[in-house]
mmCIF file of C-alpha atoms and ligand atoms in Angstrom:
data_model
loop_
_atom_site.group_PDB
_atom_site.id
_atom_site.type_symbol
_atom_site.label_atom_id
_atom_site.label_comp_id
_atom_site.label_asym_id
_atom_site.label_seq_id
_atom_site.Cartn_x
_atom_site.Cartn_y
_atom_site.Cartn_z
ATOM 1 C CA MET A 654 12.077 7.019 15.386
ATOM 2 C CA ASN A 655 11.722 4.938 12.236
ATOM 3 C CA LYS A 656 8.384 5.576 10.191
ATOM 4 C CA LEU A 657 6.721 1.768 10.520
ATOM 5 C CA LEU A 658 7.766 1.912 14.406
ATOM 6 C CA LYS A 659 5.922 5.021 14.929
ATOM 7 C CA LEU A 660 3.238 4.046 12.859
ATOM 8 C CA SER A 661 2.940 0.294 14.867
ATOM 9 C CA LEU A 662 3.039 1.889 18.155
ATOM 10 C CA ALA A 663 0.464 4.630 16.534
ATOM 11 C CA VAL A 664 -1.438 1.709 15.659
ATOM 12 C CA LEU A 665 -1.120 -0.104 18.784
ATOM 13 C CA LEU A 666 -1.935 2.690 21.833
ATOM 14 C CA LEU A 667 -5.033 3.879 19.307
ATOM 15 C CA ALA A 668 -6.626 0.664 18.497
ATOM 16 C CA SER A 669 -6.237 0.338 22.477
ATOM 17 C CA VAL A 670 -8.504 3.298 22.598
ATOM 18 C CA ILE A 671 -10.592 2.272 20.171
ATOM 19 C CA ALA A 672 -11.236 -1.047 21.514
ATOM 20 C CA TRP A 673 -11.747 0.608 24.776
ATOM 21 C CA PHE A 674 -13.793 3.412 24.070
ATOM 22 C CA GLN A 675 -15.682 1.834 20.450
ATOM 23 C CA PRO A 676 -14.973 -1.369 19.433
ATOM 24 C CA ASN A 677 -17.545 -1.391 16.440
ATOM 25 C CA VAL A 678 -14.738 1.629 14.589
ATOM 26 C CA LEU A 679 -11.987 -0.500 15.087
ATOM 27 C CA HIS A 680 -10.535 -0.420 12.137
ATOM 28 C CA ASN A 681 -6.481 -0.010 10.627
ATOM 29 C CA ASN A 682 -7.065 2.929 8.950
ATOM 30 C CA THR A 683 -5.458 6.445 9.667
ATOM 31 C CA LYS A 684 -9.785 7.718 8.630
ATOM 32 C CA TYR A 685 -11.129 6.113 11.570
ATOM 33 C CA LEU A 686 -8.018 6.618 13.939
ATOM 34 C CA HIS A 687 -8.818 10.843 12.734
ATOM 35 C CA ASP A 688 -12.649 10.232 13.493
ATOM 36 C CA VAL A 689 -11.415 8.810 17.407
ATOM 37 C CA ALA A 690 -8.816 11.846 18.069
ATOM 38 C CA ALA A 691 -11.049 13.657 17.606
ATOM 39 C CA LYS A 692 -13.492 12.841 19.910
ATOM 40 C CA PHE A 693 -11.055 12.133 22.653
ATOM 41 C CA PRO A 694 -9.246 15.124 22.748
ATOM 42 C CA ALA A 695 -5.848 14.269 25.125
ATOM 43 C CA LEU A 696 -4.958 11.874 21.679
ATOM 44 C CA VAL A 697 -3.721 15.255 19.607
ATOM 45 C CA SER A 698 -1.378 15.366 21.901
ATOM 46 C CA PHE A 699 0.680 11.740 19.949
ATOM 47 C CA PHE A 700 -1.271 12.517 17.279
ATOM 48 C CA LYS A 701 1.288 15.926 16.868
ATOM 49 C CA TRP A 702 4.182 13.524 17.641
ATOM 50 C CA PHE A 703 3.285 11.442 15.125
ATOM 51 C CA HIS A 704 3.982 13.767 13.077
ATOM 52 C CA GLY A 705 7.208 15.239 14.475
ATOM 53 C CA SER A 706 7.757 18.427 14.507
ATOM 54 C CA LYS A 707 4.792 19.958 12.296
ATOM 55 C CA GLY A 708 2.691 19.153 15.239
ATOM 56 C CA SER A 709 3.183 21.336 18.764
ATOM 57 C CA THR A 710 5.289 18.894 19.967
ATOM 58 C CA THR A 711 9.162 18.664 20.030
ATOM 59 C CA ALA A 712 9.680 16.012 18.215
ATOM 60 C CA THR A 713 12.113 17.151 14.938
ATOM 61 C CA ASP A 714 11.261 14.463 11.887
ATOM 62 C CA HIS A 715 8.719 13.922 9.484
ATOM 63 C CA SER A 716 10.634 11.177 7.605
ATOM 64 C CA ASP A 717 9.659 11.267 4.317
ATOM 65 C CA HIS A 718 8.243 14.928 3.843
ATOM 66 C CA ALA A 719 11.058 17.122 4.940
ATOM 67 C CA GLN A 720 12.918 18.821 7.540
ATOM 68 C CA LEU A 721 10.671 21.474 8.058
ATOM 69 C CA LYS A 722 12.667 23.956 9.471
ATOM 70 C CA GLU A 723 12.890 28.048 7.703
ATOM 71 C CA PRO A 724 12.234 28.352 4.159
ATOM 72 C CA THR A 725 15.297 28.021 1.804
ATOM 73 C CA SER A 726 14.072 30.562 -0.376
ATOM 74 C CA ALA A 727 10.816 33.020 -0.862
ATOM 75 C CA PRO A 728 8.321 31.111 -2.617
ATOM 76 C CA VAL A 729 7.142 32.930 -6.092
ATOM 77 C CA GLU A 730 3.908 35.022 -5.027
ATOM 78 C CA PRO A 731 0.551 33.603 -6.985
ATOM 79 C CA THR A 732 -1.651 36.227 -8.350
ATOM 80 C CA ARG A 733 -5.149 33.972 -7.784
ATOM 81 C CA VAL A 734 -7.407 35.025 -5.523
ATOM 82 C CA PHE A 735 -9.937 32.513 -4.910
ATOM 83 C CA THR A 736 -13.653 33.179 -2.941
ATOM 84 C CA LYS A 737 -14.364 31.071 -0.111
ATOM 85 C CA GLU A 738 -17.427 29.721 -2.312
ATOM 86 C CA GLU A 739 -14.659 29.503 -4.987
ATOM 87 C CA LEU A 740 -12.068 27.213 -2.704
ATOM 88 C CA ALA A 741 -15.628 24.841 -1.901
ATOM 89 C CA ASN A 742 -15.395 23.297 -5.120
ATOM 90 C CA TYR A 743 -12.313 21.800 -5.372
ATOM 91 C CA LYS A 744 -12.159 19.035 -3.132
ATOM 92 C CA GLY A 745 -11.820 16.149 -5.661
ATOM 93 C CA GLU A 746 -15.126 14.756 -6.838
ATOM 94 C CA ASN A 747 -15.747 13.100 -10.354
ATOM 95 C CA GLY A 748 -11.934 13.124 -10.330
ATOM 96 C CA GLY A 749 -11.576 17.296 -10.457
ATOM 97 C CA ASP A 750 -8.329 18.947 -9.695
ATOM 98 C CA ILE A 751 -7.915 19.278 -5.153
ATOM 99 C CA TYR A 752 -7.034 22.253 -3.600
ATOM 100 C CA LEU A 753 -6.196 23.313 0.454
ATOM 101 C CA ALA A 754 -5.156 26.878 1.870
ATOM 102 C CA ILE A 755 -3.106 26.582 4.741
ATOM 103 C CA MET A 756 -3.333 30.504 6.764
ATOM 104 C CA GLY A 757 -4.957 31.916 3.527
ATOM 105 C CA ARG A 758 -2.868 30.193 1.055
ATOM 106 C CA VAL A 759 -3.623 28.094 -1.588
ATOM 107 C CA PHE A 760 -1.810 24.561 -2.659
ATOM 108 C CA ASP A 761 -2.758 22.050 -5.134
ATOM 109 C CA VAL A 762 -2.524 18.868 -3.735
ATOM 110 C CA THR A 763 -4.093 17.748 -6.383
ATOM 111 C CA ARG A 764 -1.280 14.857 -6.299
ATOM 112 C CA GLY A 765 -2.280 13.789 -3.042
ATOM 113 C CA ARG A 766 -5.613 12.788 -3.852
ATOM 114 C CA ASP A 767 -4.756 9.377 -1.259
ATOM 115 C CA PHE A 768 -4.995 11.279 1.172
ATOM 116 C CA TYR A 769 -7.282 14.395 -0.006
ATOM 117 C CA GLY A 770 -9.452 13.033 -1.681
ATOM 118 C CA PRO A 771 -13.038 11.880 -1.431
ATOM 119 C CA GLY A 772 -12.503 8.907 1.290
ATOM 120 C CA GLY A 773 -9.464 10.062 1.411
ATOM 121 C CA GLY A 774 -8.132 10.103 5.758
ATOM 122 C CA TYR A 775 -8.076 14.185 5.588
ATOM 123 C CA ALA A 776 -10.163 14.569 3.069
ATOM 124 C CA PHE A 777 -11.660 17.271 5.412
ATOM 125 C CA PHE A 778 -8.888 19.717 4.550
ATOM 126 C CA SER A 779 -10.334 19.425 1.240
ATOM 127 C CA GLY A 780 -12.158 22.546 -0.218
ATOM 128 C CA VAL A 781 -11.267 24.842 2.924
ATOM 129 C CA ASP A 782 -8.297 26.676 5.017
ATOM 130 C CA GLY A 783 -8.708 24.913 8.128
ATOM 131 C CA SER A 784 -5.328 26.112 9.448
ATOM 132 C CA ARG A 785 -6.729 25.906 13.294
ATOM 133 C CA ALA A 786 -7.693 22.159 12.883
ATOM 134 C CA PHE A 787 -3.641 21.131 11.809
ATOM 135 C CA VAL A 788 -2.705 21.581 15.211
ATOM 136 C CA THR A 789 -5.843 21.309 17.822
ATOM 137 C CA GLY A 790 -6.916 18.077 15.746
ATOM 138 C CA ASP A 791 -10.364 19.217 15.852
ATOM 139 C CA PHE A 792 -11.610 18.172 12.360
ATOM 140 C CA LYS A 793 -15.938 18.747 13.068
ATOM 141 C CA PRO A 794 -16.946 21.099 10.771
ATOM 142 C CA GLU A 795 -16.271 23.874 13.727
ATOM 143 C CA GLY A 796 -13.003 22.469 14.692
ATOM 144 C CA LEU A 797 -11.846 23.269 10.558
ATOM 145 C CA ILE A 798 -12.058 27.040 10.525
ATOM 146 C CA ASP A 799 -8.992 29.651 8.960
ATOM 147 C CA ASP A 800 -8.978 31.457 12.775
ATOM 148 C CA ILE A 801 -5.917 30.895 14.588
ATOM 149 C CA THR A 802 -6.207 33.632 17.254
ATOM 150 C CA GLY A 803 -5.332 32.478 20.592
ATOM 151 C CA LEU A 804 -3.205 29.115 20.164
ATOM 152 C CA GLY A 805 -0.084 28.040 22.503
ATOM 153 C CA SER A 806 3.485 28.737 21.403
ATOM 154 C CA GLN A 807 3.824 25.508 20.336
ATOM 155 C CA ASP A 808 0.903 24.756 17.604
ATOM 156 C CA TYR A 809 2.145 28.589 16.372
ATOM 157 C CA ILE A 810 6.028 26.416 15.072
ATOM 158 C CA GLY A 811 3.291 23.780 14.209
ATOM 159 C CA LEU A 812 1.436 25.802 12.009
ATOM 160 C CA ARG A 813 4.394 27.235 10.452
ATOM 161 C CA ASP A 814 6.316 23.889 9.796
ATOM 162 C CA TRP A 815 3.023 22.476 7.937
ATOM 163 C CA LEU A 816 3.023 25.764 6.094
ATOM 164 C CA ASP A 817 6.986 24.857 5.220
ATOM 165 C CA PHE A 818 5.515 21.489 4.275
ATOM 166 C CA TYR A 819 2.957 22.826 1.741
ATOM 167 C CA THR A 820 4.861 25.105 0.302
ATOM 168 C CA LYS A 821 8.552 22.588 -0.539
ATOM 169 C CA ASP A 822 5.647 19.215 -0.911
ATOM 170 C CA TYR A 823 2.933 20.955 -3.068
ATOM 171 C CA GLU A 824 2.135 23.973 -5.654
ATOM 172 C CA TYR A 825 1.441 27.841 -4.127
ATOM 173 C CA ILE A 826 -1.222 28.606 -6.832
ATOM 174 C CA GLY A 827 -3.133 31.314 -5.084
ATOM 175 C CA LYS A 828 -4.459 32.996 -1.734
ATOM 176 C CA LEU A 829 -8.009 32.642 -0.381
ATOM 177 C CA GLN A 830 -9.768 35.656 0.621
ATOM 178 C CA GLY A 831 -10.424 35.706 4.168
ATOM 179 C CA LEU A 832 -9.111 36.613 7.568
ATOM 180 C CA PHE A 833 -4.906 36.218 6.097
ATOM 181 C CA PHE A 834 -5.671 38.168 2.522
ATOM 182 C CA ASP A 835 -8.452 40.474 0.936
ATOM 183 C CA ALA A 836 -10.024 40.318 -1.728
ATOM 184 C CA ASP A 837 -6.910 41.763 -4.388
ATOM 185 C CA GLY A 838 -4.848 39.744 -2.793
ATOM 186 C CA LYS A 839 -3.165 42.359 -0.104
ATOM 187 C CA THR A 840 -2.223 40.951 3.200
ATOM 188 C CA THR A 841 -4.234 41.820 6.396
ATOM 189 C CA GLU A 842 -3.659 43.355 9.679
ATOM 190 C CA TYR A 843 -4.579 40.041 10.970
ATOM 191 C CA TYR A 844 -1.659 38.379 8.430
ATOM 192 C CA HIS A 845 0.680 40.107 10.150
ATOM 193 C CA ASP A 846 -0.482 39.266 13.501
ATOM 194 C CA ALA A 847 -0.223 36.119 12.328
ATOM 195 C CA GLN A 848 3.335 36.372 11.343
ATOM 196 C CA GLN A 849 4.720 38.204 15.007
ATOM 197 C CA TRP A 850 2.080 34.938 16.734
ATOM 198 C CA ILE A 851 5.093 32.997 14.868
ATOM 199 C CA LYS A 852 8.162 34.894 15.257
ATOM 200 C CA GLU A 853 6.734 35.218 19.151
ATOM 201 C CA ALA A 854 6.664 31.436 19.087
ATOM 202 C CA SER A 855 9.621 31.000 17.146
ATOM 203 C CA SER A 856 11.955 33.076 18.829
ATOM 204 C CA HIS A 857 10.775 32.092 22.169
ATOM 205 C CA LYS A 858 11.451 27.780 20.903
ATOM 206 C CA GLU A 859 15.146 29.164 20.362
ATOM 207 C CA ASP A 860 15.038 30.710 23.755
ATOM 208 C CA GLU A 861 14.476 27.083 25.412
ATOM 209 C CA ASP A 862 16.094 25.346 22.714
ATOM 210 C CA LEU A 863 18.890 27.254 24.281
ATOM 211 C CA PHE A 864 17.907 27.184 27.967
ATOM 212 C CA LYS A 865 17.819 23.500 27.684
ATOM 213 C CA GLU A 866 21.604 22.859 25.757
ATOM 214 C CA LYS A 867 22.561 24.906 28.674
ATOM 215 C CA PHE A 868 20.591 23.386 31.322
ATOM 216 C CA PRO A 869 20.475 19.716 30.148
ATOM 217 C CA MET A 870 18.312 17.305 32.048
ATOM 218 C CA CYS A 871 20.343 14.714 34.102
ATOM 219 C CA ASN A 872 20.382 11.221 33.595
ATOM 220 C CA ILE A 873 17.978 9.923 36.394
ATOM 221 C CA GLU A 874 17.341 5.712 37.897
ATOM 222 C CA TYR A 875 15.383 4.258 40.392
ATOM 223 C CA LYS A 876 16.543 0.913 42.740
ATOM 224 C CA PRO A 877 14.037 0.323 45.113
ATOM 225 C CA GLU A 878 16.605 -0.547 47.675
ATOM 226 C CA GLU A 879 18.832 2.099 47.201
ATOM 227 C CA GLY A 880 15.959 5.005 45.919
ATOM 228 C CA SER A 881 17.362 7.921 42.974
ATOM 229 C CA ARG A 882 20.224 8.358 41.773
ATOM 230 C CA VAL A 883 21.404 11.730 39.459
ATOM 231 C CA TRP A 884 24.275 11.301 36.974
ATOM 232 C CA CYS A 885 25.659 13.780 34.525
ATOM 233 C CA SER A 886 28.013 12.452 31.359
ATOM 234 C CA THR A 887 28.861 14.044 28.244
ATOM 235 C CA LYS A 888 24.996 12.357 26.824
ATOM 236 C CA SER A 889 22.141 13.717 28.645
ATOM 237 C CA GLY A 890 19.004 14.590 28.461
ATOM 238 C CA GLY A 891 19.040 14.387 24.390
ATOM 239 C CA ILE A 892 21.847 16.575 24.683
ATOM 240 C CA LYS A 893 24.813 15.501 23.223
ATOM 241 C CA ARG A 894 28.186 17.574 24.658
ATOM 242 C CA ASP A 895 32.408 18.183 24.663
ATOM 243 C CA TRP A 896 31.211 19.071 29.189
ATOM 244 C CA VAL A 897 29.747 16.611 31.816
ATOM 245 C CA GLY A 898 28.520 18.728 35.008
ATOM 246 C CA PHE A 899 27.620 18.829 38.456
ATOM 247 C CA PRO A 900 24.122 17.995 39.179
ATOM 248 C CA ARG A 901 21.667 20.220 41.132
ATOM 249 C CA SER A 902 18.199 20.918 41.489
ATOM 250 C CA LEU A 903 16.829 23.535 38.860
ATOM 251 C CA TYR A 904 13.721 25.787 39.961
ATOM 252 C CA SER A 905 11.803 27.271 37.383
ATOM 253 C CA ALA A 906 11.331 31.093 37.314
ATOM 254 C CA ASP A 907 8.101 30.270 39.212
ATOM 255 C CA SER A 908 9.399 28.193 41.303
ATOM 256 C CA LYS A 909 6.393 25.916 40.575
ATOM 257 C CA ASN A 910 8.380 23.186 38.911
ATOM 258 C CA ILE A 911 12.055 20.989 39.857
ATOM 259 C CA ARG A 912 14.134 18.972 37.867
ATOM 260 C CA CYS A 913 17.794 17.619 37.793
ATOM 261 C CA ALA A 914 20.262 19.986 35.245
ATOM 262 C CA CYS A 915 23.802 18.851 34.804
ATOM 263 C CA ALA A 916 25.019 22.436 34.977
ATOM 264 C CA GLN A 917 28.725 23.048 33.933
ATOM 265 C CA GLU A 918 31.079 25.413 36.990
ATOM 266 C CA ALA A 919 30.340 28.671 34.760
ATOM 267 C CA ASP A 920 26.838 28.276 35.962
ATOM 268 C CA LEU A 921 26.308 26.840 38.901
ATOM 269 C CA ASN A 922 25.987 30.272 40.645
ATOM 270 C CA ASP A 923 23.061 30.428 38.332
ATOM 271 C CA SER A 924 19.755 31.842 41.235
ATOM 272 C CA LEU A 925 17.621 28.928 40.038
ATOM 273 C CA LEU A 926 20.303 26.392 40.621
ATOM 274 C CA LYS A 927 19.954 24.184 44.055
ATOM 275 C CA GLU A 928 22.552 21.985 45.327
ATOM 276 C CA TYR A 929 21.118 18.682 46.506
ATOM 277 C CA PRO A 930 21.979 17.883 49.767
ATOM 278 C CA ASN A 931 24.269 15.372 51.105
ATOM 279 C CA CYS A 932 26.021 15.652 47.641
ATOM 280 C CA PRO A 933 28.808 17.210 47.432
ATOM 281 C CA LYS A 934 29.726 21.107 44.976
ATOM 282 C CA ASP A 935 31.852 18.605 42.648
ATOM 283 C CA ALA A 936 30.241 15.400 42.714
ATOM 284 C CA THR A 937 28.683 13.927 38.784
ATOM 285 C CA SER A 938 26.208 11.880 40.343
ATOM 286 C CA CYS A 939 23.897 12.363 43.048
ATOM 287 C CA MET A 940 21.902 10.169 45.252
ATOM 288 C CA LEU A 941 18.108 11.771 45.922
ATOM 289 C CA PRO A 942 16.788 12.150 49.471
ATOM 290 C CA LYS A 943 14.842 9.182 50.200
HETATM 291 C C1 LIG B 779 -3.094 16.140 14.552
HETATM 292 C C2 LIG B 779 -2.939 15.052 13.949
HETATM 293 C C3 LIG B 779 -2.038 15.024 12.832
HETATM 294 C C4 LIG B 779 -2.846 15.930 11.269
HETATM 295 C C5 LIG B 779 -3.619 17.369 11.223
HETATM 296 C C6 LIG B 779 -2.440 15.224 10.180
HETATM 297 C C7 LIG B 779 -2.625 15.481 9.297
HETATM 298 C C8 LIG B 779 -1.673 14.779 7.688
HETATM 299 C C9 LIG B 779 -2.159 15.508 6.875
HETATM 300 C C10 LIG B 779 -2.265 16.362 6.210
HETATM 301 C C11 LIG B 779 -1.104 14.084 5.703
HETATM 302 C C12 LIG B 779 -1.249 14.372 4.704
HETATM 303 C C13 LIG B 779 0.594 14.747 3.970
HETATM 304 C C14 LIG B 779 1.082 15.202 2.674
HETATM 305 O O1 LIG B 779 -0.242 15.719 1.861
HETATM 306 O O2 LIG B 779 1.971 14.772 2.156
HETATM 307 C C15 LIG B 779 -0.815 13.223 6.664
HETATM 308 C C16 LIG B 779 -0.445 12.267 6.969
HETATM 309 C C17 LIG B 779 -0.458 10.610 7.007
HETATM 310 N N1 LIG B 779 -0.887 10.944 8.788
HETATM 311 FE FE1 LIG B 779 -1.623 12.221 9.317
HETATM 312 N N2 LIG B 779 -1.850 13.720 10.902
HETATM 313 C C18 LIG B 779 -2.270 13.295 12.296
HETATM 314 C C19 LIG B 779 -2.370 12.320 12.814
HETATM 315 C C20 LIG B 779 -1.611 11.309 12.385
HETATM 316 C C21 LIG B 779 -1.394 10.371 13.500
HETATM 317 C C22 LIG B 779 -1.953 10.183 14.396
HETATM 318 C C23 LIG B 779 -1.226 8.713 12.691
HETATM 319 C C24 LIG B 779 -1.159 7.090 13.245
HETATM 320 C C25 LIG B 779 -1.893 6.716 13.093
HETATM 321 C C26 LIG B 779 -1.313 9.737 11.354
HETATM 322 C C27 LIG B 779 -1.098 8.425 9.854
HETATM 323 C C28 LIG B 779 -0.456 9.391 9.212
HETATM 324 C C29 LIG B 779 0.461 8.068 8.121
HETATM 325 C C30 LIG B 779 0.702 7.046 8.056
HETATM 326 C C31 LIG B 779 0.454 9.514 6.976
HETATM 327 C C32 LIG B 779 1.259 9.216 5.641
HETATM 328 C C33 LIG B 779 2.790 8.542 5.355
HETATM 329 C C34 LIG B 779 3.218 9.600 5.870
HETATM 330 O O3 LIG B 779 2.803 10.075 6.470
HETATM 331 O O4 LIG B 779 4.009 9.930 4.322
HETATM 332 N N3 LIG B 779 -1.638 11.263 11.530
HETATM 333 N N4 LIG B 779 -1.313 13.942 8.098
#
C-alpha cells in the first residue's frame, strides 16, 4: 500500500483514538502518535503494520527505506567500542552527532537529525540501545532497553529487519559494551543466543510462508439470504498460483483454530483437512452450513 495512503489511515485511526482518550494531544505529528501508542499497547500492532516488515506483522514493504530482506553483503566490522555513558553523549544536542545502537551495534544516524535529533519524533532512540522498543513500541525509558529476551518470533524478525535497515541506510561505526559485546568488542554469549532466536524465528517464518503457499486461504463471501460461500481460484489468500484447489476446513495442529484452505488434489488426504458437509469432494465452491 502506498505510503501516503498508509500515513493517512494511520493518522485517521490514531487521531480518533487520541480524540477519544486525550483530546489535548491531538496534533498531526508523529511524536504525539508515538506517545499515545506507548500509552495504548494495543496500538503497537498497528504501528508495526505501518512500518511493514520491520514490525512483527506479515506486511512486507517500507517503500522508501528498503526491501528488508537478508543483508546482501556482510557489513564491515568497526573496531570502536562505546560504553553506555559514551554513547549517551551522542543525542545531537547543540548540533552534535547522533548515534544509536540496536542489538549492540552503534550507527551514526546524524543525517536523520529530523527523526533522531532533539525534539524529533524518534529522539528517544538516540544515545541508547533501545532494541526492545523497536518491536514492543514501549518508548518509555524502562522500555528502551537492549534486553530482547523472551520476545515472540515475529518480534525477532522485526528486529532483524530493523538491523538490516540501519546497516543499509546508515553507517555502522562501533559496538556497544554491554549485553551483546564485551569491552574488547568481542561477541558475548548473549549475542549468540540472540542470533539463535533470530535464526529460529526466520526459519519458523519460512515454514509458515511455505504452509500458507501450500494451503492458501479460500475466498469468502457472505449474503444474508444465502449464508457464507467459500471458493478457490488461482488467487486467494493473497497467494497467486497456477492451480485452483478445493475448499476444505483446515485445522491447526492443536485443533484450536479452523480456517478454510484451498488444497491441491495431492494434499487432500492431509490429516489437518476436513471436507465441508454437503459439498462434493471435487467442488471448487462450497456453501457453509448456516
Ligand atoms: C513500533 C512502532 C514504530 C517504530 C519503532 C517506529 C520507528 C521509526 C523510525 C526509527 C523511523 C526513522 C527511520 C529512519 O531513520 O529513516 C521512523 C520513521 C517514520 N515513522 Fe515510525 N515507527 C513506528 C510507528 C509509526 C507509526 C504508527 C507511524 C504512523 C503515523 C509512523 C510514522 C513514521 C513516519 C511518517 C516516518 C518517516 C517517513 C519514512 O518512513 O520514511 N511510525 N519510524
